[in-house]
mmCIF file of C-alpha atoms in Angstrom:
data_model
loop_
_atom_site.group_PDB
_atom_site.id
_atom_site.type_symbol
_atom_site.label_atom_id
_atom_site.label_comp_id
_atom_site.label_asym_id
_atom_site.label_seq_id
_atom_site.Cartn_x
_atom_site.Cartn_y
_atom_site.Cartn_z
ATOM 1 C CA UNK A 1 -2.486 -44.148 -82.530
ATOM 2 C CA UNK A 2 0.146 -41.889 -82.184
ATOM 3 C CA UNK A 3 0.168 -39.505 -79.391
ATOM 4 C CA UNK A 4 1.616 -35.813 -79.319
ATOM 5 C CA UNK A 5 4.335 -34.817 -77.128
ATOM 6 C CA UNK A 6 3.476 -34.342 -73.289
ATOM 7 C CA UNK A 7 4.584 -31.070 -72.683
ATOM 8 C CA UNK A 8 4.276 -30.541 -68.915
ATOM 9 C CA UNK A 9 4.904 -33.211 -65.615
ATOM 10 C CA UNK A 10 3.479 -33.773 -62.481
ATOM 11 C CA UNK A 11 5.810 -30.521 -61.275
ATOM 12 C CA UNK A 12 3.935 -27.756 -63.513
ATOM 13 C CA UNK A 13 1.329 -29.250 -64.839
ATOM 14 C CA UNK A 14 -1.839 -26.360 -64.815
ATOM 15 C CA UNK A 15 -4.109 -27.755 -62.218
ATOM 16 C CA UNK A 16 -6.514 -24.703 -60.986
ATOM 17 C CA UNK A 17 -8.423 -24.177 -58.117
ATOM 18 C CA UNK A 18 -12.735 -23.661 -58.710
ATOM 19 C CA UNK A 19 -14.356 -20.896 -57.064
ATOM 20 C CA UNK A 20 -17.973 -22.607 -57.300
ATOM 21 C CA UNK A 21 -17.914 -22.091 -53.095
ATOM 22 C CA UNK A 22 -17.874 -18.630 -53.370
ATOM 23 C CA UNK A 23 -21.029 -17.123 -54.302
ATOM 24 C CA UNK A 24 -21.871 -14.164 -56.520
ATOM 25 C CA UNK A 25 -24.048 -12.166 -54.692
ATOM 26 C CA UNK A 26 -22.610 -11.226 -51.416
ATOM 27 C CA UNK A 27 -24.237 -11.439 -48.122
ATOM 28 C CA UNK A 28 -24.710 -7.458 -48.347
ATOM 29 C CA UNK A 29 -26.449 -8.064 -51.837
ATOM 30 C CA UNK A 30 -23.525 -6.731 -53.803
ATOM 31 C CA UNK A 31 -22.159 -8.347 -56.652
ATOM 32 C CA UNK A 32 -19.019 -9.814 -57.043
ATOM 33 C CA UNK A 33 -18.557 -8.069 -60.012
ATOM 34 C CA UNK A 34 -18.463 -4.865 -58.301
ATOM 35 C CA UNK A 35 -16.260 -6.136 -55.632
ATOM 36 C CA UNK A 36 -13.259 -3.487 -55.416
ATOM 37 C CA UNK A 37 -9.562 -5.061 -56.053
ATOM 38 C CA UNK A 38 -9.149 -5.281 -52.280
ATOM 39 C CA UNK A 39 -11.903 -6.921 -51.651
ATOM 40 C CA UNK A 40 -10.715 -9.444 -55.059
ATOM 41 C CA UNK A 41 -7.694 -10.004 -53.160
ATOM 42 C CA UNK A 42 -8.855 -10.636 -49.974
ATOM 43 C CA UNK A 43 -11.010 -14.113 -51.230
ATOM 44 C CA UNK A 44 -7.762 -14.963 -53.536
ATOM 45 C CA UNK A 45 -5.667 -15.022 -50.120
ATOM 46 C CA UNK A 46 -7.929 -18.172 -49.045
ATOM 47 C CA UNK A 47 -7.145 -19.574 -53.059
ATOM 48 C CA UNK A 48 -2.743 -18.737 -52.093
ATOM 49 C CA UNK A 49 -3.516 -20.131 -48.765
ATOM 50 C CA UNK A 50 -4.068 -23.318 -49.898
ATOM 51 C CA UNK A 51 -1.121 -23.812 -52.023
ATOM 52 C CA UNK A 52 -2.746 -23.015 -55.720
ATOM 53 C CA UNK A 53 -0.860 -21.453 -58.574
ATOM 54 C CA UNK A 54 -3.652 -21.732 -61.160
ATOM 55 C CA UNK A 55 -7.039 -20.267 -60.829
ATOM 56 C CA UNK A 56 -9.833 -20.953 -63.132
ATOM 57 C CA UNK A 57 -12.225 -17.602 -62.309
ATOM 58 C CA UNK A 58 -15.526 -19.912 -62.953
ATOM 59 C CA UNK A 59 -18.286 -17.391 -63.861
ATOM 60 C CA UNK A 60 -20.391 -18.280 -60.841
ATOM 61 C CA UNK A 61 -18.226 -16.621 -59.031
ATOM 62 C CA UNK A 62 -16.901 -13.420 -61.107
ATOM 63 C CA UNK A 63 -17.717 -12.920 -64.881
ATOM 64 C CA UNK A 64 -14.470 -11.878 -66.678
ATOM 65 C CA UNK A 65 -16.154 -11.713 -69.760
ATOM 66 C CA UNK A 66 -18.329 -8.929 -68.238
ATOM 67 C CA UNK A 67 -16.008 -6.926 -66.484
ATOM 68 C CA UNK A 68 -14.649 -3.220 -68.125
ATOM 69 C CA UNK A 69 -11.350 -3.387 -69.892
ATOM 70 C CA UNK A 70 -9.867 -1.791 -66.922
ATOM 71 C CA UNK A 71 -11.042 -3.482 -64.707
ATOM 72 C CA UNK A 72 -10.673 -7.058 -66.274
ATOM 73 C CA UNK A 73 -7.096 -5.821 -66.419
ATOM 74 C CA UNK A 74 -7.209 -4.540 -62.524
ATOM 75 C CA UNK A 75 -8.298 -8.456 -62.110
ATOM 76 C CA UNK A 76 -5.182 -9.929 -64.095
ATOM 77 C CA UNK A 77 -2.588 -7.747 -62.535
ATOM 78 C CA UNK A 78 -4.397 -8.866 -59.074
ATOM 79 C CA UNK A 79 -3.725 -12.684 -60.255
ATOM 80 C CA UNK A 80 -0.246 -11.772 -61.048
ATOM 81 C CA UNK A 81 0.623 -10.256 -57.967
ATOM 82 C CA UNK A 82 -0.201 -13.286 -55.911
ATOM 83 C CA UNK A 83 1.121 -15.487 -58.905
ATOM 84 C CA UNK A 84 -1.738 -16.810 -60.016
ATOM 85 C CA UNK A 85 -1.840 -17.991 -63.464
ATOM 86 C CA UNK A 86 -5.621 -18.507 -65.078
ATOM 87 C CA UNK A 87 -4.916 -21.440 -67.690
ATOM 88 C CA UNK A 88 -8.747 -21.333 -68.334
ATOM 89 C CA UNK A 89 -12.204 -20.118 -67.629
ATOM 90 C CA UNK A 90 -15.436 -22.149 -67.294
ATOM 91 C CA UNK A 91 -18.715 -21.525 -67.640
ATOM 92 C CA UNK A 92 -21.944 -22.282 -65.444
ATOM 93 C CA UNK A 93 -25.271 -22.607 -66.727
ATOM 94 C CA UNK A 94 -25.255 -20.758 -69.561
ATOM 95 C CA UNK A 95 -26.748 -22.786 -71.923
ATOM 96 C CA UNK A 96 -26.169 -21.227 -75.967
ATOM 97 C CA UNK A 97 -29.970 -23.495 -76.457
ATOM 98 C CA UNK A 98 -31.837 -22.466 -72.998
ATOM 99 C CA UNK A 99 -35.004 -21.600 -74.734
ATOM 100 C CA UNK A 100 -35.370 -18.223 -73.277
ATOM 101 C CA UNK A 101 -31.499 -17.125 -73.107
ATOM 102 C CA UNK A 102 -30.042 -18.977 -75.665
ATOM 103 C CA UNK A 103 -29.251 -15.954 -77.633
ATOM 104 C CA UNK A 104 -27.696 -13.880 -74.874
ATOM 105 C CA UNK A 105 -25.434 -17.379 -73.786
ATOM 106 C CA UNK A 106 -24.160 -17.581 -77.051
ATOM 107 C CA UNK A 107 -23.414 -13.861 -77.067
ATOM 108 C CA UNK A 108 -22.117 -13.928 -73.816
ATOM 109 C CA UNK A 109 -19.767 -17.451 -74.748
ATOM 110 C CA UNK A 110 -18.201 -15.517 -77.721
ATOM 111 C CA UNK A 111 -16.702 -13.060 -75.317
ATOM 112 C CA UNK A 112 -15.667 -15.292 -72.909
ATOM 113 C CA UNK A 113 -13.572 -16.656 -75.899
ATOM 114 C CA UNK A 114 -12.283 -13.552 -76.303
ATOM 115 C CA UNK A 115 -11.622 -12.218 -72.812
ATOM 116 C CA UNK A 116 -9.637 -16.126 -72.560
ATOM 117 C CA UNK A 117 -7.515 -15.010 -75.420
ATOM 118 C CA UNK A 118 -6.906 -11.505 -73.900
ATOM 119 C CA UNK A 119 -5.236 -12.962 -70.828
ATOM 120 C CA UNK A 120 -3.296 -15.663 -72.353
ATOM 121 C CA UNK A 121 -6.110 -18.827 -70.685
ATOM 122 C CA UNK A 122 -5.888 -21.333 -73.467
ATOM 123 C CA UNK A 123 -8.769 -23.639 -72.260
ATOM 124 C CA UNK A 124 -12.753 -22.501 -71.946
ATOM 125 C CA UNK A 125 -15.548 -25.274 -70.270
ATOM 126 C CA UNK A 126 -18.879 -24.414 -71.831
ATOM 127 C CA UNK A 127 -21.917 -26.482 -71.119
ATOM 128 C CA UNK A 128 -25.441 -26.940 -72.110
ATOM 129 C CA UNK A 129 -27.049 -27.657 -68.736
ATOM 130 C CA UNK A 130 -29.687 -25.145 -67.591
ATOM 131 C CA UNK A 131 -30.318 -23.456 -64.207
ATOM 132 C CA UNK A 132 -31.123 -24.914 -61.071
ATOM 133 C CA UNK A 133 -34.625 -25.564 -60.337
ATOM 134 C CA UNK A 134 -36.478 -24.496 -57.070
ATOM 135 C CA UNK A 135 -36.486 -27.997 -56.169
ATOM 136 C CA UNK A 136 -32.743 -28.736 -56.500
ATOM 137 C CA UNK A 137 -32.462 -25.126 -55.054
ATOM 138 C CA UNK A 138 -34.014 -26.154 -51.886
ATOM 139 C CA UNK A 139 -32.236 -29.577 -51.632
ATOM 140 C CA UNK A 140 -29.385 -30.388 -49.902
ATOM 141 C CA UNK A 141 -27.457 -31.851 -52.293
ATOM 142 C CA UNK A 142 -29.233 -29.982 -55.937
ATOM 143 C CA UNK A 143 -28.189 -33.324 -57.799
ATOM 144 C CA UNK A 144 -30.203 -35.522 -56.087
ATOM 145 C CA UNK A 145 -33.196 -33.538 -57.454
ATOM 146 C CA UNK A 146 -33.890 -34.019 -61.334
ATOM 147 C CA UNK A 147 -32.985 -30.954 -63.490
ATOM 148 C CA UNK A 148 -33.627 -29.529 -66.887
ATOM 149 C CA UNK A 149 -33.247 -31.475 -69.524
ATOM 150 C CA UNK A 150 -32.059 -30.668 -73.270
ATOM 151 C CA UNK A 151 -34.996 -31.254 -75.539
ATOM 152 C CA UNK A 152 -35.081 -35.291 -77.490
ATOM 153 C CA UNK A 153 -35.479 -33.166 -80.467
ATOM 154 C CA UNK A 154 -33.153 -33.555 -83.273
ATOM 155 C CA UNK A 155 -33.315 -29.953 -84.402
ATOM 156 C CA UNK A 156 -32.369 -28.814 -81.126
ATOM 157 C CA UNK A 157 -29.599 -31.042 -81.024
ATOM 158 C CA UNK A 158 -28.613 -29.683 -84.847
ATOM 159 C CA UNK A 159 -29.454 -26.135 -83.131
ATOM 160 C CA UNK A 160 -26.653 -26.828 -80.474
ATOM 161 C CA UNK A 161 -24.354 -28.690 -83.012
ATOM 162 C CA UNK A 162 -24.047 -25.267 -84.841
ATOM 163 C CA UNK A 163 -24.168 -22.696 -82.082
ATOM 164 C CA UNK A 164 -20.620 -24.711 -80.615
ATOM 165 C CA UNK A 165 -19.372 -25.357 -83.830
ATOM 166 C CA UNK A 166 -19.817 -21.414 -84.143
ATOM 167 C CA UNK A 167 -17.758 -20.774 -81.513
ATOM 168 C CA UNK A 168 -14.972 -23.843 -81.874
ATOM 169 C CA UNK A 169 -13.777 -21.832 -84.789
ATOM 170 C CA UNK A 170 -14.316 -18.371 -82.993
ATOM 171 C CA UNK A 171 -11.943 -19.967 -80.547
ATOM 172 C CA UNK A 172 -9.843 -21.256 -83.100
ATOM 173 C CA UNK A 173 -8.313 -18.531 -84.364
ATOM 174 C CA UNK A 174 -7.001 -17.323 -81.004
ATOM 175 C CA UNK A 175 -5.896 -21.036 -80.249
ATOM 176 C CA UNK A 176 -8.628 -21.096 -77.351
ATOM 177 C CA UNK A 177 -9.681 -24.744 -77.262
ATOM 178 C CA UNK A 178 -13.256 -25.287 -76.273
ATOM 179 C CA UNK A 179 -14.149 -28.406 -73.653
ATOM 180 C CA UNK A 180 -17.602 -29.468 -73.302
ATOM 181 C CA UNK A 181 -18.814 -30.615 -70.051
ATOM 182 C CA UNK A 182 -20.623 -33.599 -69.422
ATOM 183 C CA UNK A 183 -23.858 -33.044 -67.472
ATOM 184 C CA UNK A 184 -27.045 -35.478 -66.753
ATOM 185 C CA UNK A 185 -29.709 -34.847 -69.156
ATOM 186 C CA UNK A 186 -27.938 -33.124 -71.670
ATOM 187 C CA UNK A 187 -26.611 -34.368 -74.653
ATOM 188 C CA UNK A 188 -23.338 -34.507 -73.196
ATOM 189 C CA UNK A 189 -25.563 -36.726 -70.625
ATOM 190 C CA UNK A 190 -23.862 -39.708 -71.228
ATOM 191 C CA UNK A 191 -20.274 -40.532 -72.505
ATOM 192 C CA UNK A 192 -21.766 -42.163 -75.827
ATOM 193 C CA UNK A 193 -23.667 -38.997 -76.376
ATOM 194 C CA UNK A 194 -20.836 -37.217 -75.724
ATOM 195 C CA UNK A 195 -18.502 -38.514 -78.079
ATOM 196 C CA UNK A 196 -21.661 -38.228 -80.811
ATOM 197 C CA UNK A 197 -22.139 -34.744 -80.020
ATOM 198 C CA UNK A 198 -18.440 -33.446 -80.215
ATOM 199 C CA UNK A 199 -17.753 -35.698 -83.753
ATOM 200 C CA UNK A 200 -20.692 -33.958 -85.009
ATOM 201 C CA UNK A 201 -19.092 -30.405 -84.285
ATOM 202 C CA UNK A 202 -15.943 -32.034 -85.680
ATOM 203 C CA UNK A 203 -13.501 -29.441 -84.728
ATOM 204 C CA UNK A 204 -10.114 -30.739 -83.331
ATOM 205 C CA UNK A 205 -9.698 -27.783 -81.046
ATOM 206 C CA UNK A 206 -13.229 -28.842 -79.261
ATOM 207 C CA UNK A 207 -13.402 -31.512 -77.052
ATOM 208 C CA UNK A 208 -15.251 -33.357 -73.727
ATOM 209 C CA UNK A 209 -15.133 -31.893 -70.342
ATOM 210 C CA UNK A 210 -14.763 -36.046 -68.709
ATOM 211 C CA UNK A 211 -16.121 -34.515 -65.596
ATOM 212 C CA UNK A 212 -17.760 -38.004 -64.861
ATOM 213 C CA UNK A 213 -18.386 -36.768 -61.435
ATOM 214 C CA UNK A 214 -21.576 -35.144 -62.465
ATOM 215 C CA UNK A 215 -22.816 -38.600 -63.685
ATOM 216 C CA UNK A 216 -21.425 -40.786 -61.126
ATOM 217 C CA UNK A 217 -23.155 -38.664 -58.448
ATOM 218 C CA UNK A 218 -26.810 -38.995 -59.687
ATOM 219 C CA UNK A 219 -29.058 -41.150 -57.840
ATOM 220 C CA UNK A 220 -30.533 -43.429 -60.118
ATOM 221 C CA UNK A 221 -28.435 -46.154 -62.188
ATOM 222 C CA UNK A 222 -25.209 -45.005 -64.243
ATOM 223 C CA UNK A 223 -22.413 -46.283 -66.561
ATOM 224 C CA UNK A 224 -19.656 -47.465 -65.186
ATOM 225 C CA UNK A 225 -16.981 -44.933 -64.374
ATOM 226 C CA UNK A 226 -13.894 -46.653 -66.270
ATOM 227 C CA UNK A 227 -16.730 -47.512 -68.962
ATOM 228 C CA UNK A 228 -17.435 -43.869 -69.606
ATOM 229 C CA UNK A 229 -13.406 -42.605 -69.213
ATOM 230 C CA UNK A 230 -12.617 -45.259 -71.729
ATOM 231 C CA UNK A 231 -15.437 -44.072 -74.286
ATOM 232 C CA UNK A 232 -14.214 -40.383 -73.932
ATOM 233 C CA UNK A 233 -10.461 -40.073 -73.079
ATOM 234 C CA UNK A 234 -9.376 -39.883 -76.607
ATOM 235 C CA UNK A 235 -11.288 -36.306 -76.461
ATOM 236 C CA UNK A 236 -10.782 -35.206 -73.135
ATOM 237 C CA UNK A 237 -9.373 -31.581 -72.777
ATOM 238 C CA UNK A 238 -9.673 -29.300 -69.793
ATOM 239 C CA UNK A 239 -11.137 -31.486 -67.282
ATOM 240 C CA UNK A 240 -13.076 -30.919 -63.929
ATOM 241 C CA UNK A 241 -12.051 -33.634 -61.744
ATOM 242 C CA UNK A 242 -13.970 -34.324 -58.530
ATOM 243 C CA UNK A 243 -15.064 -37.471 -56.858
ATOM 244 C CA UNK A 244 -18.071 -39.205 -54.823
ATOM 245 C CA UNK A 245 -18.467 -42.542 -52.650
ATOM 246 C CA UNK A 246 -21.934 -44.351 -54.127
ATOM 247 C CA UNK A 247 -23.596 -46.810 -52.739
ATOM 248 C CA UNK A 248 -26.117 -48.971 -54.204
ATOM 249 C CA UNK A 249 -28.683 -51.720 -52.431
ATOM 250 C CA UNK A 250 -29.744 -54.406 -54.834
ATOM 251 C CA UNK A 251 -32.563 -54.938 -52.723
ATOM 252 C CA UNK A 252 -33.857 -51.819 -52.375
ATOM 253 C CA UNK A 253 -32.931 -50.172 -55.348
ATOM 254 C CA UNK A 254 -31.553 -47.138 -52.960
ATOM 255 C CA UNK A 255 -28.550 -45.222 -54.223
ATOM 256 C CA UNK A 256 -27.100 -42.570 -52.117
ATOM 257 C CA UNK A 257 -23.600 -40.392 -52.933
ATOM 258 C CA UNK A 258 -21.568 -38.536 -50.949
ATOM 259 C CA UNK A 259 -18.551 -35.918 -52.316
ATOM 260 C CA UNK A 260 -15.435 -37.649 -51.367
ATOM 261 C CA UNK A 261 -11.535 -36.309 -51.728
ATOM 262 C CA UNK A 262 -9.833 -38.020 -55.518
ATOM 263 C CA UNK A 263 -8.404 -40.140 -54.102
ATOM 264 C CA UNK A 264 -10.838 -42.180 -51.741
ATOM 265 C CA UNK A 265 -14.225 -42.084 -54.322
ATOM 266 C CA UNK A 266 -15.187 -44.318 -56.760
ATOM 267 C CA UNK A 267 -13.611 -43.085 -59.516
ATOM 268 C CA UNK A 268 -9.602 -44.533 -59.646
ATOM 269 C CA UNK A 269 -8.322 -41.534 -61.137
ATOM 270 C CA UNK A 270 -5.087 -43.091 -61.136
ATOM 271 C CA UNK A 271 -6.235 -45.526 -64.186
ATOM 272 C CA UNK A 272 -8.669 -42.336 -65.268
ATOM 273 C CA UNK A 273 -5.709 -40.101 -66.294
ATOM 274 C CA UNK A 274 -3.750 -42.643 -67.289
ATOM 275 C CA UNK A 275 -6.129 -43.360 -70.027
ATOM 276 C CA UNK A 276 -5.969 -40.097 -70.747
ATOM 277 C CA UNK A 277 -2.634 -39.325 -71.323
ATOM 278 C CA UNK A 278 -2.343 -42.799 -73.210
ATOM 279 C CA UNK A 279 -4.614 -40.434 -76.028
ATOM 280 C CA UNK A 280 -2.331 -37.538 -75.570
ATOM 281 C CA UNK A 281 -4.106 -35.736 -73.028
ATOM 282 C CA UNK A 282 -2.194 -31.955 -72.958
ATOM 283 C CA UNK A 283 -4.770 -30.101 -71.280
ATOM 284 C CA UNK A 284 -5.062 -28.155 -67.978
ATOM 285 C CA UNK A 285 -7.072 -29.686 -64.793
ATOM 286 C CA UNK A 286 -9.790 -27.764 -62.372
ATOM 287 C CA UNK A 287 -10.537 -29.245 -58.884
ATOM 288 C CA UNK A 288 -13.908 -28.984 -57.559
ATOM 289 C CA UNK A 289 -15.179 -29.941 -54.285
ATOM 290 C CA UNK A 290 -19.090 -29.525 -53.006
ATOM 291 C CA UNK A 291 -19.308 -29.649 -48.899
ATOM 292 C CA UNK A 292 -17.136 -28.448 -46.288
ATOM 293 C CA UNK A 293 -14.451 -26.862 -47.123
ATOM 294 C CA UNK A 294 -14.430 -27.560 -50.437
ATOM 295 C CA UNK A 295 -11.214 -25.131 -51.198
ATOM 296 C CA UNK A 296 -9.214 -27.364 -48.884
ATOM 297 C CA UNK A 297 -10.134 -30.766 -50.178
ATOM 298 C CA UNK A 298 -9.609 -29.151 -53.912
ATOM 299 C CA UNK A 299 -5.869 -28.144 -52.504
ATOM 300 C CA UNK A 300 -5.468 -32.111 -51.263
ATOM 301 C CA UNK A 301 -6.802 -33.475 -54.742
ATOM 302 C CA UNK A 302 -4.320 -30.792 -56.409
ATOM 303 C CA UNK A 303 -1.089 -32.629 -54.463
ATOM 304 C CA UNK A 304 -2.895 -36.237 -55.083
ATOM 305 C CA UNK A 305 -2.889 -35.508 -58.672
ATOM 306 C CA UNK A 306 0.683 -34.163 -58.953
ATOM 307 C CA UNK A 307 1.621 -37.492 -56.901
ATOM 308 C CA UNK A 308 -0.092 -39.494 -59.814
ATOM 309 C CA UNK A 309 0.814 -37.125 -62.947
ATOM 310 C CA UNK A 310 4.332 -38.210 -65.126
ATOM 311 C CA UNK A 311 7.259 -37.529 -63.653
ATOM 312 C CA UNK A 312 9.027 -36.055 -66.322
ATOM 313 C CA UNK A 313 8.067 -34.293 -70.001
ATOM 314 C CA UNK A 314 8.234 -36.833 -72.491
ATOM 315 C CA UNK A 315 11.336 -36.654 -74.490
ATOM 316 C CA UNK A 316 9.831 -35.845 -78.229
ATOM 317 C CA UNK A 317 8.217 -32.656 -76.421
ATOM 318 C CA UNK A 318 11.996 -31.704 -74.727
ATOM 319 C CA UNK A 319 13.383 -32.274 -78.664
ATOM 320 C CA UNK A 320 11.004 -29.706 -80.686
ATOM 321 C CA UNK A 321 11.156 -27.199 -77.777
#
């Protein structure tokens, strides 16, 4: 297989800080979205604090998409000013087949797309996992606590085949690619799935999301980690990397997880990106955390992952530029 040229190192290689510990609805029961820029700036401080030059927005947090003209630009001069470059934007539970808000998801995808392409992000996450339920809601870690599930119905899955194929080549034509998250129960449930769903959209600027952390987390038997990295890597794009400890009893059958820093969970993600960028991995990286302070333990995975990321550009990539 040949590869294409690497075109960043471990030195500038895009690796963005999540926001998913900041919520949107304030204490005060404002929105985020009609935070004023000072008040933007003042949560960004703890995101510069911490040693980040990327920043992935994540729409659980603020919704560029949804924000005015002005003040989606207010928001990118912000980012600027505290040089913070936005390499991509993901998306959280927006499902383009939830049966009741399908329509307004896909809607609402297509300008995230665009608003990407407006500030120069070259990577969107979409997924097709639904909202939390009360249950995982009320529990203390939500994935512990079975979710929604995508329909085992083949028309659905034909439904969802079409709706991101619709917006692959939406994205294509501002060079946006799209990266599909992989998420228990949904057809990107499983890293065979996976691979199935994105070769039926067949687009090569739409890809997997190897966010194996939401599968290695689950409580109830998995596929090995290297087993699912290995199925997927030669799709991967922009990637959510974030690890757990897991523990299983053979006796009992009892299977408990903990979040855990990159470098110390069960996933090697030494061996993870390698296999990666053996495919020609070229995309950007998000680091997510749940517990604690999951902004500082996203900052340590950042400098683990520039200790573990090529040294140099690769020489093919230093010859076209």
């Amino acid at each position: 297989m040949t590869t294409p040229p690497r075109k960043w190192n471990r030195h500038n290689w895009p690796i963005a800080a999540a926001m998913i510990q900041y919520p949107n609805v304030l204490r005060d029961g404002r929105s985020v979205q009609d935070q004023s820029v000072e008040e933007w700036e003042a949560t960004l401080a703890d995101v510069v604090d911490t040693g980040f030059t990327e920043l992935d927005p994540t729409d659980s947090w603020l919704r560029l998409a949804d924000l005015s003209p002005a003040r989606l630009d207010d928001f990118v001069k912000l980012a600027g000013s505290l040089n913070l470059a936005i390499p991509a934007i993901s998306t959280s539970r927006r499902s383009v087949i939830d049966p009741e808000y399908g329509d307004a998801h896909l809607a609402y995808s297509h300008r995230v797309i665009e608003t990407a392409a407006r500030i120069g992000a070259g990577s969107v996450s979409l997924g097709l996992f639904g909202p939390l339920t009360d249950a995982q809601k009320a529990a203390l870690w939500f994935w512990a606590v079975d979710g929604v599930r995508n329909p085992d119905d083949p028309q659905v899955w034909k439904k969802a085949v079409a709706r991101i194929r619709e917006l692959g080549r939406h994205a294509e034509e501002f060079g946006v690619e799209l990266s599909l998250e992989m998420y228990e129960d949904t057809y990107l449930g499983t890293a065979a799935s996976s691979v199935r769903f994105v070769t039926d959209v067949g687009l090569p600027n739409v890809g997997i999301n190897a966010d194996v952390g939401n599968l290695i987390r689950l409580h109830r038997p998995v596929e090995h980690w290297l087993e699912m990295v290995e199925k997927v890597a030669p799709y991967a794009k922009y990637w959510h990397v974030k690890n757990y400890t897991r523990v299983e009893d053979p006796v009992s059958g009892a299977i408990i997880t903990h979040p855990a820093p990159l470098e110390t969970g069960i996933v090697n993600y030494r061996v993870a990106i390698g296999l990666a960028l053996e495919h020609g991995f070229g995309s950007p990286f998000l680091c997510e955390h749940y517990g604690g302070d999951g902004l500082s333990v996203s900052a340590a995975n950042r400098d683990y992952l520039r200790c573990i990321l090529p040294k140099t550009v690769s020489s093919d990539w230093e010859t076209e530029r």
